[in-house]
C-alpha positions as a Markdown table, in Angstrom:
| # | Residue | x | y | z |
|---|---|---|---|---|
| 1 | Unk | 26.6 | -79.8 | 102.1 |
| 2 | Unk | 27.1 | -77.1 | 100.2 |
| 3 | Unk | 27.5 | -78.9 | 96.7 |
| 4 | Unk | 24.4 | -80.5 | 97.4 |
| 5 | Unk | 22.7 | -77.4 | 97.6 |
| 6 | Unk | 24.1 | -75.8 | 94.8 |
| 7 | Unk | 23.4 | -78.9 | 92.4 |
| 8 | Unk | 19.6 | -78.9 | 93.8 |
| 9 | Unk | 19.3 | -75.2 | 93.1 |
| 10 | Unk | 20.5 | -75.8 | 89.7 |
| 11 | Unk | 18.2 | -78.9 | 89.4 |
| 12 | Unk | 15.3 | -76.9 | 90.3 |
| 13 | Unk | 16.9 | -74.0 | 87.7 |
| 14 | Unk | 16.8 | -77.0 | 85.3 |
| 15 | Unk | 13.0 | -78.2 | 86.1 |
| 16 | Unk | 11.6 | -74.6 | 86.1 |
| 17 | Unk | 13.6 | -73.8 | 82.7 |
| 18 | Unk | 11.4 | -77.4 | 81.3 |
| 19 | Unk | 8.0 | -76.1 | 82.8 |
| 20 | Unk | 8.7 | -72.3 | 81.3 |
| 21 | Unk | 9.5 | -73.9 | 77.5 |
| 22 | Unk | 6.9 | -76.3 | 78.1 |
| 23 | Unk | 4.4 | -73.8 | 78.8 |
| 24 | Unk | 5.4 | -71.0 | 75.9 |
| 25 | Unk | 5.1 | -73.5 | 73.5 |
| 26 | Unk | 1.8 | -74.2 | 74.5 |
| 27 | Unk | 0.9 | -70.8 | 74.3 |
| 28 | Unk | 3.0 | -70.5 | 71.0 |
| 29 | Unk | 0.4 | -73.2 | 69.8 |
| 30 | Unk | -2.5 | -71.5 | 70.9 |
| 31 | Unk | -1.5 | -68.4 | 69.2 |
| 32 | Unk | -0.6 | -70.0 | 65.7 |
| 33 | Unk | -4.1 | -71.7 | 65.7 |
| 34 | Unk | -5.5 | -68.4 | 66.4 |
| 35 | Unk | -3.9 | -66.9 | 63.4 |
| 36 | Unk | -4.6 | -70.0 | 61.5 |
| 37 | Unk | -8.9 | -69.0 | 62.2 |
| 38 | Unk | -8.2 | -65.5 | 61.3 |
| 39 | Unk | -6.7 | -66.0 | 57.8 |
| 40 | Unk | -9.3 | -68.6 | 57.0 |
| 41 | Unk | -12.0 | -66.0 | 57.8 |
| 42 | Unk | -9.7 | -63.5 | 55.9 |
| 43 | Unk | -9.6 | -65.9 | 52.8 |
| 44 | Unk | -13.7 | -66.6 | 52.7 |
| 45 | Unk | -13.9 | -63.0 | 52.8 |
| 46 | Unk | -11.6 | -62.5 | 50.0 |
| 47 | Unk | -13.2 | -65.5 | 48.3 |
| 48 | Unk | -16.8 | -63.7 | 48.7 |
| 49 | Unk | -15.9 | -60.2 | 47.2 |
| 50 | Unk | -14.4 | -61.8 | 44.5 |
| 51 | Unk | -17.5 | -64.2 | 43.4 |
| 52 | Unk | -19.4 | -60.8 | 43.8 |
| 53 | Unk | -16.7 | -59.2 | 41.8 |
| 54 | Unk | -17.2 | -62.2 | 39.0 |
| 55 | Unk | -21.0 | -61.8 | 39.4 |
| 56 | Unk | -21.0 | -57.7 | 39.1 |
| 57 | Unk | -18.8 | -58.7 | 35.9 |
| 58 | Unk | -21.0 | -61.3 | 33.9 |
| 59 | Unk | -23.9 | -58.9 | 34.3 |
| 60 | Unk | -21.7 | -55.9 | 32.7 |
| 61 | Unk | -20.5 | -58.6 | 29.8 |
| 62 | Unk | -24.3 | -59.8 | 29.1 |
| 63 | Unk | -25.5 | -56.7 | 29.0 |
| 64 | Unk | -22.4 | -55.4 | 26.9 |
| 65 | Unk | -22.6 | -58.3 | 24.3 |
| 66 | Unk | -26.8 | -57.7 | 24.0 |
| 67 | Unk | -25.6 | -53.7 | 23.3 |
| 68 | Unk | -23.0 | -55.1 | 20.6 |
| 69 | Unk | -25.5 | -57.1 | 19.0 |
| 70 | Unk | -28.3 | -54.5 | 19.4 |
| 71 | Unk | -26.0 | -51.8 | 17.5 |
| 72 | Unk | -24.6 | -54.5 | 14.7 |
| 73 | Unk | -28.7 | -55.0 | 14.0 |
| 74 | Unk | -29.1 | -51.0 | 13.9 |
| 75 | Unk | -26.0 | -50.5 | 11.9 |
| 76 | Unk | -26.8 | -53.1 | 9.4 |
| 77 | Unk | -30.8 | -51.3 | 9.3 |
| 78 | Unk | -29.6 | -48.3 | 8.8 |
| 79 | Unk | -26.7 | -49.9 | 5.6 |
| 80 | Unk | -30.1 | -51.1 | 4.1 |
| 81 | Unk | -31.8 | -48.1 | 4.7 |
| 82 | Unk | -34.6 | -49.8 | 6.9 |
| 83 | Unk | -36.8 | -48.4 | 8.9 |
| 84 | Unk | -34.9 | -48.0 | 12.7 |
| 85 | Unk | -37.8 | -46.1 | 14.6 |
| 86 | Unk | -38.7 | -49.7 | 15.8 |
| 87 | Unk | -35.2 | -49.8 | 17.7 |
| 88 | Unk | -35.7 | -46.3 | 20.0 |
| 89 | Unk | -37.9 | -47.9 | 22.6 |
| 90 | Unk | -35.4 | -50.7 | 22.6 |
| 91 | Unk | -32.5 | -48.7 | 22.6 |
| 92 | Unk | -34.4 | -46.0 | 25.6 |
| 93 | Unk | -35.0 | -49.5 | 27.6 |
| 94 | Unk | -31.7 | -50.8 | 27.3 |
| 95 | Unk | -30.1 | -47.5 | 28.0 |
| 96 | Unk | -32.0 | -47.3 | 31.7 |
| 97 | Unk | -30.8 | -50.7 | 32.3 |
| 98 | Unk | -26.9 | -50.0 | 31.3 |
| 99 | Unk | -27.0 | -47.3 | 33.4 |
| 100 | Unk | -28.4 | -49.3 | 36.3 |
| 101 | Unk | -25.4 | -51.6 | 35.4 |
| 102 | Unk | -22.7 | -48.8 | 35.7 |
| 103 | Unk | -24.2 | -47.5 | 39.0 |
| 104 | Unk | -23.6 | -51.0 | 40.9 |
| 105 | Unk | -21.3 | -50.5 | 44.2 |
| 106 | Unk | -17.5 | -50.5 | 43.8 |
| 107 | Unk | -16.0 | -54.1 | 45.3 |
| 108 | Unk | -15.1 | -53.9 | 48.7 |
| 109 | Unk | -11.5 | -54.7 | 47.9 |
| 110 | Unk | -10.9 | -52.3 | 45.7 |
| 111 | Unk | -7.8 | -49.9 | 45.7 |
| 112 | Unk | -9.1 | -46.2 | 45.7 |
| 113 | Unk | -7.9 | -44.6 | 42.4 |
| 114 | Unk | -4.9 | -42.5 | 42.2 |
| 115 | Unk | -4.7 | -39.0 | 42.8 |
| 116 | Unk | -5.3 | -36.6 | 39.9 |
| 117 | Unk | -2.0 | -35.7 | 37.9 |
| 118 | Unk | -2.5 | -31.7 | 38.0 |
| 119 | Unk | -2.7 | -31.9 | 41.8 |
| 120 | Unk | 0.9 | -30.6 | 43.7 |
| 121 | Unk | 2.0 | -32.5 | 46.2 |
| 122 | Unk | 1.4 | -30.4 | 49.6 |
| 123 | Unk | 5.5 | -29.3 | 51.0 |
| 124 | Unk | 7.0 | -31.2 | 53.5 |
| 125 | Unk | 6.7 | -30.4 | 57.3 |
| 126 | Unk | 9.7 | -28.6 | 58.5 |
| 127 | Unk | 10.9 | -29.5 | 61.9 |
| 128 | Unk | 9.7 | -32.5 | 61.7 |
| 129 | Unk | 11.7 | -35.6 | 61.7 |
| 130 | Unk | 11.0 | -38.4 | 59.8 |
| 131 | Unk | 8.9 | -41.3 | 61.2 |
| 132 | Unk | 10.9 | -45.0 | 61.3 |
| 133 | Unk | 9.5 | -47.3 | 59.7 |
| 134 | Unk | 10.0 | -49.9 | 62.1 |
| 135 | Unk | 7.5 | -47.9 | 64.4 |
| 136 | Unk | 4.7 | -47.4 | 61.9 |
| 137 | Unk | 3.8 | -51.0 | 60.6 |
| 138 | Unk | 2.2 | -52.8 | 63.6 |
| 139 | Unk | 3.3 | -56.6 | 64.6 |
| 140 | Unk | 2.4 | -59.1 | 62.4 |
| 141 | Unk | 1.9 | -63.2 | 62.3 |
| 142 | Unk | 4.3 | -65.5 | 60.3 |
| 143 | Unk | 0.8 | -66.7 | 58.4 |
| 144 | Unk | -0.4 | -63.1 | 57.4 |
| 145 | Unk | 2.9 | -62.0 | 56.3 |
| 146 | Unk | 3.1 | -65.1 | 54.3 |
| 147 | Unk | -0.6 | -64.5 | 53.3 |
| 148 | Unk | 0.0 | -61.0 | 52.0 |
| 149 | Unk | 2.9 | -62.1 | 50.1 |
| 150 | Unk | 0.8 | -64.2 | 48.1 |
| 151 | Unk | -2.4 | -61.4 | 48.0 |
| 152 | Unk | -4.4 | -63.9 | 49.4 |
| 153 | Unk | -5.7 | -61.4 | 52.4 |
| 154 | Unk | -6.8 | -58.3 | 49.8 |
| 155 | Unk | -4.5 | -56.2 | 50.9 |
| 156 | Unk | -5.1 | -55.5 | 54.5 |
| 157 | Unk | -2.2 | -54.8 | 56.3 |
């Protein structure tokens, strides 16, 4: 009597193990898919900023190229000794808009620039120990990690 009931308690052992695996995969699953929606949304983000990026940047070159070939026309009136005060209402109208070029937002995805070089560095804490690594960076998914190693997720951590 007794080996039956051992070998039925480790039967149902056995079938409980199945349901528990069978059940964390499913929320394995459920958890990959979830990551899976977040780094598409992370990616169509990325892909927006950078289309803004482009567009901020073909305004800058058209109005840099229409400034080159602005101050090749005055340079080659003033070799010949033309008359240039045509070219100051030009040049006052163009200036307004280059300057509304140069004020355009900074992309969202862009690093913050260094610190300045004269600056010191402010002393360490004493007392203080050191915090781990390990502790600091907070749990990630297998897809962002693999995300970030490409820069496909603009650097978010």
């Amino acid at each position: 009597m007794a080996k039956i009931s051992l070998l039925l308690f480790v039967m149902a052992l056995v079938a409980s193990l199945h349901a528990y695996e069978a059940h964390r995969m499913g929320k394995f699953d459920e958890a990959i898919e979830k990551d899976l929606h977040k780094a598409e949304a992370q990616i169509e983000e990325d892909i927006k900023a950078t289309k803004t990026s482009i567009q901020g940047l073909t305004t800058e070159m058209k109005t840099l190229s229409k400034s080159e070939e602005m101050l090749n026309q005055l340079g080659k009136d003033h070799k010949t000794d033309m008359e240039v005060a045509p070219y100051g209402k030009k040049l006052r109208t163009f200036s307004r808009a280059a300057k509304n070029v140069t004020k355009a937002p900074p992309a969202k995805n862009k690093k913050p620039a260094p610190p300045a070089k004269n600056k010191k560095p402010a002393p360490p804490a004493k007392n203080k120990k050191p915090a781990s690594p390990a502790k600091d960076k907070k749990p990630t998914s297998v897809i962002q990690t693999i995300l970030q190693d490409f820069g496909l997720n603009g650097g978010r951590d």
